């Protein structure tokens, strides 16, 4: 909201309309000051959205935290291990004919992916071509997002939306959004790591739940950290089975792309 119109009740009205017109409304990045008000209004707290980080230049990252010989020594010890994991994932991708295709806009292939994979995730925001273009391809600040499709052989298995950011004085990469079946997470994320590694970023970050696929992230060297980004929802449904499903955090497929928290 434009700063000149804040604190006039407009945000409250917009929120009420959104909740009234939808069966389920999700809130991401709820501030501490608003948290108790949301609980009083009937919102359900699902905890913090997981944050995964994969260092690519350990020396640079540790030098920021521990300047001097300690950071350099730790980086020299850890870098070879992570480089080996990166090499093995690249080799696996080559052997399985995994490739990524840069696109300018999402098309019918995104629709097909959504319709074929959505049923694997009980709760997920719509990710068809029209929605993705509205969210990313048509974003007014051109060049902020890098869009890709991923193929395993001739079969398209997923997409990802990437961007570069400066974090703690270092150039880093962010996997803003992705979508694929759980078994294909390894292919999508390994190709994303290769893309960022070749552009010499210090680390890659992903803010996502990654249901049924988090073990692949650990295999690729990602470390889970606390994000501080709270996930909540409010439902206008009375079916006990649906409510039980919604209250289970493992039911939700959520990424940073489901909100505007990735934007300045």
PDB file of C-alpha atoms in Angstrom:
ATOM      1  CA  UNK A   1       0.000   0.000   0.000  1.00  0.00           C
ATOM      2  CA  UNK A   2       1.210   3.514  -0.785  1.00  0.00           C
ATOM      3  CA  UNK A   3       2.697   5.070   2.382  1.00  0.00           C
ATOM      4  CA  UNK A   4       0.381   8.083   2.128  1.00  0.00           C
ATOM      5  CA  UNK A   5      -2.679   5.863   2.576  1.00  0.00           C
ATOM      6  CA  UNK A   6      -1.499   3.669   5.407  1.00  0.00           C
ATOM      7  CA  UNK A   7      -3.156   3.613   8.851  1.00  0.00           C
ATOM      8  CA  UNK A   8      -6.529   4.593   7.345  1.00  0.00           C
ATOM      9  CA  UNK A   9      -8.199   1.202   7.621  1.00  0.00           C
ATOM     10  CA  UNK A  10      -7.819   0.392   3.935  1.00  0.00           C
ATOM     11  CA  UNK A  11      -5.661  -2.653   4.592  1.00  0.00           C
ATOM     12  CA  UNK A  12      -8.253  -4.011   7.030  1.00  0.00           C
ATOM     13  CA  UNK A  13     -11.051  -3.652   4.469  1.00  0.00           C
ATOM     14  CA  UNK A  14      -8.995  -5.312   1.725  1.00  0.00           C
ATOM     15  CA  UNK A  15      -8.176  -8.185   4.049  1.00  0.00           C
ATOM     16  CA  UNK A  16     -11.825  -8.648   5.028  1.00  0.00           C
ATOM     17  CA  UNK A  17     -12.943  -8.743   1.387  1.00  0.00           C
ATOM     18  CA  UNK A  18     -10.227 -11.258   0.531  1.00  0.00           C
ATOM     19  CA  UNK A  19     -11.247 -13.548   3.387  1.00  0.00           C
ATOM     20  CA  UNK A  20     -14.973 -13.244   2.636  1.00  0.00           C
ATOM     21  CA  UNK A  21     -14.594 -14.156  -1.045  1.00  0.00           C
ATOM     22  CA  UNK A  22     -12.339 -17.215  -0.593  1.00  0.00           C
ATOM     23  CA  UNK A  23     -12.671 -20.528   1.211  1.00  0.00           C
ATOM     24  CA  UNK A  24      -9.078 -20.361   2.456  1.00  0.00           C
ATOM     25  CA  UNK A  25      -6.819 -17.314   2.835  1.00  0.00           C
ATOM     26  CA  UNK A  26      -3.104 -17.693   3.490  1.00  0.00           C
ATOM     27  CA  UNK A  27      -0.903 -15.131   5.202  1.00  0.00           C
ATOM     28  CA  UNK A  28       2.875 -15.233   4.820  1.00  0.00           C
ATOM     29  CA  UNK A  29       5.371 -13.086   6.671  1.00  0.00           C
ATOM     30  CA  UNK A  30       2.993 -12.043   9.475  1.00  0.00           C
ATOM     31  CA  UNK A  31       4.753  -9.511  11.680  1.00  0.00           C
ATOM     32  CA  UNK A  32       5.014  -9.948  15.449  1.00  0.00           C
ATOM     33  CA  UNK A  33       2.892  -6.840  15.979  1.00  0.00           C
ATOM     34  CA  UNK A  34       0.046  -8.285  13.885  1.00  0.00           C
ATOM     35  CA  UNK A  35       0.345 -11.874  15.107  1.00  0.00           C
ATOM     36  CA  UNK A  36      -1.936 -11.682  18.155  1.00  0.00           C
ATOM     37  CA  UNK A  37      -4.547  -9.722  16.217  1.00  0.00           C
ATOM     38  CA  UNK A  38      -4.605 -12.461  13.583  1.00  0.00           C
ATOM     39  CA  UNK A  39      -5.056 -15.149  16.253  1.00  0.00           C
ATOM     40  CA  UNK A  40      -7.962 -13.234  17.800  1.00  0.00           C
ATOM     41  CA  UNK A  41      -9.552 -13.034  14.345  1.00  0.00           C
ATOM     42  CA  UNK A  42      -9.545 -16.804  13.953  1.00  0.00           C
ATOM     43  CA  UNK A  43      -6.342 -17.334  11.967  1.00  0.00           C
ATOM     44  CA  UNK A  44      -4.407 -20.572  12.507  1.00  0.00           C
ATOM     45  CA  UNK A  45      -0.637 -20.511  13.028  1.00  0.00           C
ATOM     46  CA  UNK A  46       1.272 -23.137  11.010  1.00  0.00           C
ATOM     47  CA  UNK A  47       4.695 -22.069  12.257  1.00  0.00           C
ATOM     48  CA  UNK A  48       7.645 -20.667  10.368  1.00  0.00           C
ATOM     49  CA  UNK A  49       8.189 -21.283   6.662  1.00  0.00           C
ATOM     50  CA  UNK A  50      11.430 -23.285   6.298  1.00  0.00           C
ATOM     51  CA  UNK A  51      14.471 -21.562   4.836  1.00  0.00           C
ATOM     52  CA  UNK A  52      17.083 -23.647   3.020  1.00  0.00           C
ATOM     53  CA  UNK A  53      20.569 -22.340   2.237  1.00  0.00           C
ATOM     54  CA  UNK A  54      23.261 -23.958   0.100  1.00  0.00           C
ATOM     55  CA  UNK A  55      26.714 -22.336   0.380  1.00  0.00           C
ATOM     56  CA  UNK A  56      28.632 -22.223  -2.887  1.00  0.00           C
ATOM     57  CA  UNK A  57      31.551 -20.113  -1.681  1.00  0.00           C
ATOM     58  CA  UNK A  58      32.025 -21.145   1.937  1.00  0.00           C
ATOM     59  CA  UNK A  59      35.178 -19.074   2.317  1.00  0.00           C
ATOM     60  CA  UNK A  60      33.393 -15.853   1.363  1.00  0.00           C
ATOM     61  CA  UNK A  61      30.471 -16.570   3.668  1.00  0.00           C
ATOM     62  CA  UNK A  62      32.627 -17.477   6.673  1.00  0.00           C
ATOM     63  CA  UNK A  63      34.898 -14.491   6.081  1.00  0.00           C
ATOM     64  CA  UNK A  64      31.895 -12.254   6.674  1.00  0.00           C
ATOM     65  CA  UNK A  65      31.192 -13.961   9.994  1.00  0.00           C
ATOM     66  CA  UNK A  66      34.772 -14.651  11.122  1.00  0.00           C
ATOM     67  CA  UNK A  67      37.242 -12.271   9.466  1.00  0.00           C
ATOM     68  CA  UNK A  68      40.835 -13.432   9.508  1.00  0.00           C
ATOM     69  CA  UNK A  69      42.554 -16.799   9.454  1.00  0.00           C
ATOM     70  CA  UNK A  70      39.731 -18.728  11.203  1.00  0.00           C
ATOM     71  CA  UNK A  71      37.240 -18.025   8.431  1.00  0.00           C
ATOM     72  CA  UNK A  72      39.765 -18.774   5.690  1.00  0.00           C
ATOM     73  CA  UNK A  73      40.779 -22.054   7.307  1.00  0.00           C
ATOM     74  CA  UNK A  74      37.201 -23.237   7.787  1.00  0.00           C
ATOM     75  CA  UNK A  75      36.379 -22.300   4.198  1.00  0.00           C
ATOM     76  CA  UNK A  76      39.396 -24.187   2.869  1.00  0.00           C
ATOM     77  CA  UNK A  77      38.274 -27.283   4.765  1.00  0.00           C
ATOM     78  CA  UNK A  78      34.606 -27.219   3.778  1.00  0.00           C
ATOM     79  CA  UNK A  79      34.782 -25.995   0.175  1.00  0.00           C
ATOM     80  CA  UNK A  80      36.158 -29.267  -1.312  1.00  0.00           C
ATOM     81  CA  UNK A  81      33.341 -31.315   0.227  1.00  0.00           C
ATOM     82  CA  UNK A  82      30.644 -29.062  -1.195  1.00  0.00           C
ATOM     83  CA  UNK A  83      32.392 -28.913  -4.568  1.00  0.00           C
ATOM     84  CA  UNK A  84      32.404 -32.709  -4.675  1.00  0.00           C
ATOM     85  CA  UNK A  85      28.669 -32.855  -3.950  1.00  0.00           C
ATOM     86  CA  UNK A  86      28.092 -30.280  -6.679  1.00  0.00           C
ATOM     87  CA  UNK A  87      30.159 -32.276  -9.175  1.00  0.00           C
ATOM     88  CA  UNK A  88      28.284 -35.479  -8.358  1.00  0.00           C
ATOM     89  CA  UNK A  89      24.895 -33.805  -8.834  1.00  0.00           C
ATOM     90  CA  UNK A  90      26.004 -32.367 -12.180  1.00  0.00           C
ATOM     91  CA  UNK A  91      27.227 -35.786 -13.304  1.00  0.00           C
ATOM     92  CA  UNK A  92      23.930 -37.357 -12.245  1.00  0.00           C
ATOM     93  CA  UNK A  93      22.055 -34.733 -14.244  1.00  0.00           C
ATOM     94  CA  UNK A  94      24.120 -35.445 -17.354  1.00  0.00           C
ATOM     95  CA  UNK A  95      23.612 -39.203 -17.043  1.00  0.00           C
ATOM     96  CA  UNK A  96      19.853 -38.738 -16.703  1.00  0.00           C
ATOM     97  CA  UNK A  97      19.610 -36.192 -19.538  1.00  0.00           C
ATOM     98  CA  UNK A  98      18.405 -33.320 -17.336  1.00  0.00           C
ATOM     99  CA  UNK A  99      18.331 -29.872 -18.927  1.00  0.00           C
ATOM    100  CA  UNK A 100      16.916 -26.450 -18.196  1.00  0.00           C
ATOM    101  CA  UNK A 101      15.341 -24.172 -20.803  1.00  0.00           C
ATOM    102  CA  UNK A 102      15.177 -20.419 -20.294  1.00  0.00           C
ATOM    103  CA  UNK A 103      11.791 -18.917 -21.158  1.00  0.00           C
ATOM    104  CA  UNK A 104      10.409 -15.391 -21.374  1.00  0.00           C
ATOM    105  CA  UNK A 105       6.827 -16.285 -20.480  1.00  0.00           C
ATOM    106  CA  UNK A 106       4.904 -19.277 -19.205  1.00  0.00           C
ATOM    107  CA  UNK A 107       2.716 -21.101 -21.707  1.00  0.00           C
ATOM    108  CA  UNK A 108       0.501 -24.162 -22.026  1.00  0.00           C
ATOM    109  CA  UNK A 109       3.324 -26.325 -20.690  1.00  0.00           C
ATOM    110  CA  UNK A 110       2.885 -24.670 -17.293  1.00  0.00           C
ATOM    111  CA  UNK A 111      -0.848 -25.439 -17.453  1.00  0.00           C
ATOM    112  CA  UNK A 112      -0.117 -29.098 -18.187  1.00  0.00           C
ATOM    113  CA  UNK A 113       2.378 -29.264 -15.327  1.00  0.00           C
ATOM    114  CA  UNK A 114      -0.087 -27.723 -12.897  1.00  0.00           C
ATOM    115  CA  UNK A 115      -2.888 -30.110 -13.833  1.00  0.00           C
ATOM    116  CA  UNK A 116      -0.654 -33.179 -13.652  1.00  0.00           C
ATOM    117  CA  UNK A 117       1.185 -32.384 -10.402  1.00  0.00           C
ATOM    118  CA  UNK A 118      -1.246 -30.312  -8.297  1.00  0.00           C
ATOM    119  CA  UNK A 119      -3.043 -33.382  -6.965  1.00  0.00           C
ATOM    120  CA  UNK A 120       0.193 -34.474  -5.245  1.00  0.00           C
ATOM    121  CA  UNK A 121      -0.009 -31.481  -2.900  1.00  0.00           C
ATOM    122  CA  UNK A 122      -3.206 -31.219  -0.801  1.00  0.00           C
ATOM    123  CA  UNK A 123      -2.914 -27.429  -0.340  1.00  0.00           C
ATOM    124  CA  UNK A 124      -1.230 -25.209  -2.945  1.00  0.00           C
ATOM    125  CA  UNK A 125      -1.845 -21.857  -4.609  1.00  0.00           C
ATOM    126  CA  UNK A 126      -2.708 -22.012  -8.308  1.00  0.00           C
ATOM    127  CA  UNK A 127       0.318 -22.156 -10.586  1.00  0.00           C
ATOM    128  CA  UNK A 128      -1.007 -22.211 -14.129  1.00  0.00           C
ATOM    129  CA  UNK A 129       0.519 -20.168 -16.933  1.00  0.00           C
ATOM    130  CA  UNK A 130      -1.792 -17.191 -16.545  1.00  0.00           C
ATOM    131  CA  UNK A 131      -1.140 -16.869 -12.813  1.00  0.00           C
ATOM    132  CA  UNK A 132       2.631 -17.269 -13.190  1.00  0.00           C
ATOM    133  CA  UNK A 133       2.839 -14.642 -15.941  1.00  0.00           C
ATOM    134  CA  UNK A 134       0.859 -12.198 -13.806  1.00  0.00           C
ATOM    135  CA  UNK A 135       3.178 -12.841 -10.855  1.00  0.00           C
ATOM    136  CA  UNK A 136       6.567 -12.956 -12.580  1.00  0.00           C
ATOM    137  CA  UNK A 137       6.731 -12.370 -16.365  1.00  0.00           C
ATOM    138  CA  UNK A 138       4.608  -9.200 -16.229  1.00  0.00           C
ATOM    139  CA  UNK A 139       6.295  -7.745 -13.154  1.00  0.00           C
ATOM    140  CA  UNK A 140       6.917  -4.056 -14.033  1.00  0.00           C
ATOM    141  CA  UNK A 141      10.624  -4.117 -13.135  1.00  0.00           C
ATOM    142  CA  UNK A 142      11.906  -6.156 -16.060  1.00  0.00           C
ATOM    143  CA  UNK A 143      14.849  -8.457 -15.603  1.00  0.00           C
ATOM    144  CA  UNK A 144      14.226  -9.183 -11.922  1.00  0.00           C
ATOM    145  CA  UNK A 145      13.224 -12.786 -12.510  1.00  0.00           C
ATOM    146  CA  UNK A 146      14.813 -15.581 -14.537  1.00  0.00           C
ATOM    147  CA  UNK A 147      12.286 -18.181 -15.692  1.00  0.00           C
ATOM    148  CA  UNK A 148      13.109 -21.783 -16.576  1.00  0.00           C
ATOM    149  CA  UNK A 149      11.495 -25.058 -17.562  1.00  0.00           C
ATOM    150  CA  UNK A 150      13.220 -28.319 -16.647  1.00  0.00           C
ATOM    151  CA  UNK A 151      13.268 -31.517 -18.678  1.00  0.00           C
ATOM    152  CA  UNK A 152      14.127 -35.095 -17.824  1.00  0.00           C
ATOM    153  CA  UNK A 153      14.767 -36.506 -21.259  1.00  0.00           C
ATOM    154  CA  UNK A 154      11.860 -35.266 -23.377  1.00  0.00           C
ATOM    155  CA  UNK A 155       9.483 -34.917 -20.451  1.00  0.00           C
ATOM    156  CA  UNK A 156       9.015 -31.530 -18.807  1.00  0.00           C
ATOM    157  CA  UNK A 157       9.149 -32.101 -15.055  1.00  0.00           C
ATOM    158  CA  UNK A 158       9.062 -28.631 -13.520  1.00  0.00           C
ATOM    159  CA  UNK A 159       9.750 -24.915 -13.585  1.00  0.00           C
ATOM    160  CA  UNK A 160      11.660 -22.478 -11.398  1.00  0.00           C
ATOM    161  CA  UNK A 161      11.829 -18.724 -10.940  1.00  0.00           C
ATOM    162  CA  UNK A 162      15.257 -17.428  -9.944  1.00  0.00           C
ATOM    163  CA  UNK A 163      16.717 -14.062  -9.053  1.00  0.00           C
ATOM    164  CA  UNK A 164      19.920 -12.502  -7.751  1.00  0.00           C
ATOM    165  CA  UNK A 165      20.136 -10.496  -4.551  1.00  0.00           C
ATOM    166  CA  UNK A 166      22.830  -8.863  -2.440  1.00  0.00           C
ATOM    167  CA  UNK A 167      22.793 -10.325   1.064  1.00  0.00           C
ATOM    168  CA  UNK A 168      25.267  -9.388   3.796  1.00  0.00           C
ATOM    169  CA  UNK A 169      27.438  -7.761   1.142  1.00  0.00           C
ATOM    170  CA  UNK A 170      27.621 -10.935  -0.971  1.00  0.00           C
ATOM    171  CA  UNK A 171      26.021 -11.785  -4.305  1.00  0.00           C
ATOM    172  CA  UNK A 172      23.518 -14.573  -3.691  1.00  0.00           C
ATOM    173  CA  UNK A 173      20.915 -16.504  -5.632  1.00  0.00           C
ATOM    174  CA  UNK A 174      17.283 -17.108  -4.673  1.00  0.00           C
ATOM    175  CA  UNK A 175      14.956 -19.845  -5.834  1.00  0.00           C
ATOM    176  CA  UNK A 176      11.850 -17.691  -5.513  1.00  0.00           C
ATOM    177  CA  UNK A 177       9.371 -20.253  -6.797  1.00  0.00           C
ATOM    178  CA  UNK A 178       9.326 -23.743  -8.264  1.00  0.00           C
ATOM    179  CA  UNK A 179       6.875 -26.504  -8.981  1.00  0.00           C
ATOM    180  CA  UNK A 180       7.402 -30.171  -9.714  1.00  0.00           C
ATOM    181  CA  UNK A 181       6.552 -33.614  -8.377  1.00  0.00           C
ATOM    182  CA  UNK A 182       8.424 -34.556  -5.169  1.00  0.00           C
ATOM    183  CA  UNK A 183      10.631 -37.090  -6.969  1.00  0.00           C
ATOM    184  CA  UNK A 184      11.782 -34.403  -9.414  1.00  0.00           C
ATOM    185  CA  UNK A 185      12.929 -31.891  -6.773  1.00  0.00           C
ATOM    186  CA  UNK A 186      16.492 -33.179  -7.076  1.00  0.00           C
ATOM    187  CA  UNK A 187      16.626 -32.418 -10.819  1.00  0.00           C
ATOM    188  CA  UNK A 188      15.137 -28.934 -10.549  1.00  0.00           C
ATOM    189  CA  UNK A 189      17.279 -27.839  -7.606  1.00  0.00           C
ATOM    190  CA  UNK A 190      20.510 -29.392  -8.890  1.00  0.00           C
ATOM    191  CA  UNK A 191      20.170 -27.506 -12.196  1.00  0.00           C
ATOM    192  CA  UNK A 192      19.436 -24.304 -10.265  1.00  0.00           C
ATOM    193  CA  UNK A 193      22.634 -24.814  -8.270  1.00  0.00           C
ATOM    194  CA  UNK A 194      24.595 -25.259 -11.496  1.00  0.00           C
ATOM    195  CA  UNK A 195      23.083 -22.068 -12.928  1.00  0.00           C
ATOM    196  CA  UNK A 196      24.041 -20.034  -9.862  1.00  0.00           C
ATOM    197  CA  UNK A 197      27.450 -21.666  -9.432  1.00  0.00           C
ATOM    198  CA  UNK A 198      28.475 -20.673 -12.944  1.00  0.00           C
ATOM    199  CA  UNK A 199      27.568 -17.084 -12.082  1.00  0.00           C
ATOM    200  CA  UNK A 200      29.734 -17.158  -8.955  1.00  0.00           C
ATOM    201  CA  UNK A 201      27.225 -16.476  -6.218  1.00  0.00           C
ATOM    202  CA  UNK A 202      28.210 -17.087  -2.616  1.00  0.00           C
ATOM    203  CA  UNK A 203      25.085 -19.028  -1.642  1.00  0.00           C
ATOM    204  CA  UNK A 204      21.662 -20.111  -2.850  1.00  0.00           C
ATOM    205  CA  UNK A 205      18.542 -19.588  -0.731  1.00  0.00           C
ATOM    206  CA  UNK A 206      15.101 -21.161  -0.984  1.00  0.00           C
ATOM    207  CA  UNK A 207      12.171 -20.243   1.235  1.00  0.00           C
ATOM    208  CA  UNK A 208       9.736 -23.142   0.837  1.00  0.00           C
ATOM    209  CA  UNK A 209       7.992 -26.034   2.548  1.00  0.00           C
ATOM    210  CA  UNK A 210       9.162 -28.629  -0.011  1.00  0.00           C
ATOM    211  CA  UNK A 211       6.754 -31.352   1.188  1.00  0.00           C
ATOM    212  CA  UNK A 212       7.965 -34.902   0.502  1.00  0.00           C
ATOM    213  CA  UNK A 213      11.105 -33.539  -1.162  1.00  0.00           C
ATOM    214  CA  UNK A 214      13.191 -31.945   1.602  1.00  0.00           C
ATOM    215  CA  UNK A 215      15.453 -35.009   1.777  1.00  0.00           C
ATOM    216  CA  UNK A 216      16.639 -34.235  -1.759  1.00  0.00           C
ATOM    217  CA  UNK A 217      17.651 -30.744  -0.631  1.00  0.00           C
ATOM    218  CA  UNK A 218      19.716 -32.209   2.190  1.00  0.00           C
ATOM    219  CA  UNK A 219      21.336 -34.572  -0.308  1.00  0.00           C
ATOM    220  CA  UNK A 220      22.310 -31.570  -2.434  1.00  0.00           C
ATOM    221  CA  UNK A 221      23.929 -29.850   0.548  1.00  0.00           C
ATOM    222  CA  UNK A 222      21.145 -27.474   1.577  1.00  0.00           C
ATOM    223  CA  UNK A 223      20.927 -26.670   5.282  1.00  0.00           C
ATOM    224  CA  UNK A 224      17.611 -25.840   6.885  1.00  0.00           C
ATOM    225  CA  UNK A 225      17.488 -22.637   8.902  1.00  0.00           C
ATOM    226  CA  UNK A 226      14.830 -20.688  10.766  1.00  0.00           C
ATOM    227  CA  UNK A 227      13.388 -18.064   8.436  1.00  0.00           C
ATOM    228  CA  UNK A 228      11.371 -15.872  10.782  1.00  0.00           C
ATOM    229  CA  UNK A 229       8.628 -15.909   8.124  1.00  0.00           C
ATOM    230  CA  UNK A 230       5.379 -16.973   9.776  1.00  0.00           C
ATOM    231  CA  UNK A 231       2.734 -18.940   7.848  1.00  0.00           C
ATOM    232  CA  UNK A 232      -0.934 -18.586   8.869  1.00  0.00           C
ATOM    233  CA  UNK A 233      -4.323 -19.234   7.333  1.00  0.00           C
ATOM    234  CA  UNK A 234      -8.015 -18.531   7.860  1.00  0.00           C
ATOM    235  CA  UNK A 235     -10.708 -20.854   6.523  1.00  0.00           C
ATOM    236  CA  UNK A 236     -14.371 -20.344   5.722  1.00  0.00           C
ATOM    237  CA  UNK A 237     -15.123 -24.059   5.666  1.00  0.00           C
ATOM    238  CA  UNK A 238     -16.816 -26.283   8.243  1.00  0.00           C
ATOM    239  CA  UNK A 239     -15.880 -29.757   6.993  1.00  0.00           C
ATOM    240  CA  UNK A 240     -13.806 -31.341   9.823  1.00  0.00           C
ATOM    241  CA  UNK A 241     -11.727 -33.392   7.363  1.00  0.00           C
ATOM    242  CA  UNK A 242     -10.797 -30.291   5.359  1.00  0.00           C
ATOM    243  CA  UNK A 243      -9.940 -28.351   8.504  1.00  0.00           C
ATOM    244  CA  UNK A 244      -7.753 -31.186   9.759  1.00  0.00           C
ATOM    245  CA  UNK A 245      -5.935 -31.212   6.407  1.00  0.00           C
ATOM    246  CA  UNK A 246      -5.410 -27.452   6.531  1.00  0.00           C
ATOM    247  CA  UNK A 247      -4.058 -27.550  10.084  1.00  0.00           C
ATOM    248  CA  UNK A 248      -1.325 -29.992   9.076  1.00  0.00           C
ATOM    249  CA  UNK A 249       1.766 -28.003   7.911  1.00  0.00           C
ATOM    250  CA  UNK A 250       2.891 -30.991   5.832  1.00  0.00           C
ATOM    251  CA  UNK A 251      -0.183 -30.539   3.616  1.00  0.00           C
ATOM    252  CA  UNK A 252       0.983 -27.169   2.342  1.00  0.00           C
ATOM    253  CA  UNK A 253       3.111 -26.445  -0.717  1.00  0.00           C
ATOM    254  CA  UNK A 254       4.355 -22.881  -0.184  1.00  0.00           C
ATOM    255  CA  UNK A 255       7.256 -20.859  -1.577  1.00  0.00           C
ATOM    256  CA  UNK A 256       8.363 -17.248  -1.354  1.00  0.00           C
ATOM    257  CA  UNK A 257       6.597 -16.801  -4.699  1.00  0.00           C
ATOM    258  CA  UNK A 258       3.245 -17.118  -2.947  1.00  0.00           C
ATOM    259  CA  UNK A 259       3.720 -13.616  -1.544  1.00  0.00           C
ATOM    260  CA  UNK A 260       5.752 -10.486  -2.213  1.00  0.00           C
ATOM    261  CA  UNK A 261       8.360 -11.131   0.500  1.00  0.00           C
ATOM    262  CA  UNK A 262      11.057 -11.634  -2.135  1.00  0.00           C
ATOM    263  CA  UNK A 263      10.658  -8.036  -3.321  1.00  0.00           C
ATOM    264  CA  UNK A 264      12.379  -5.009  -1.794  1.00  0.00           C
TER     265      UNK A 264
END
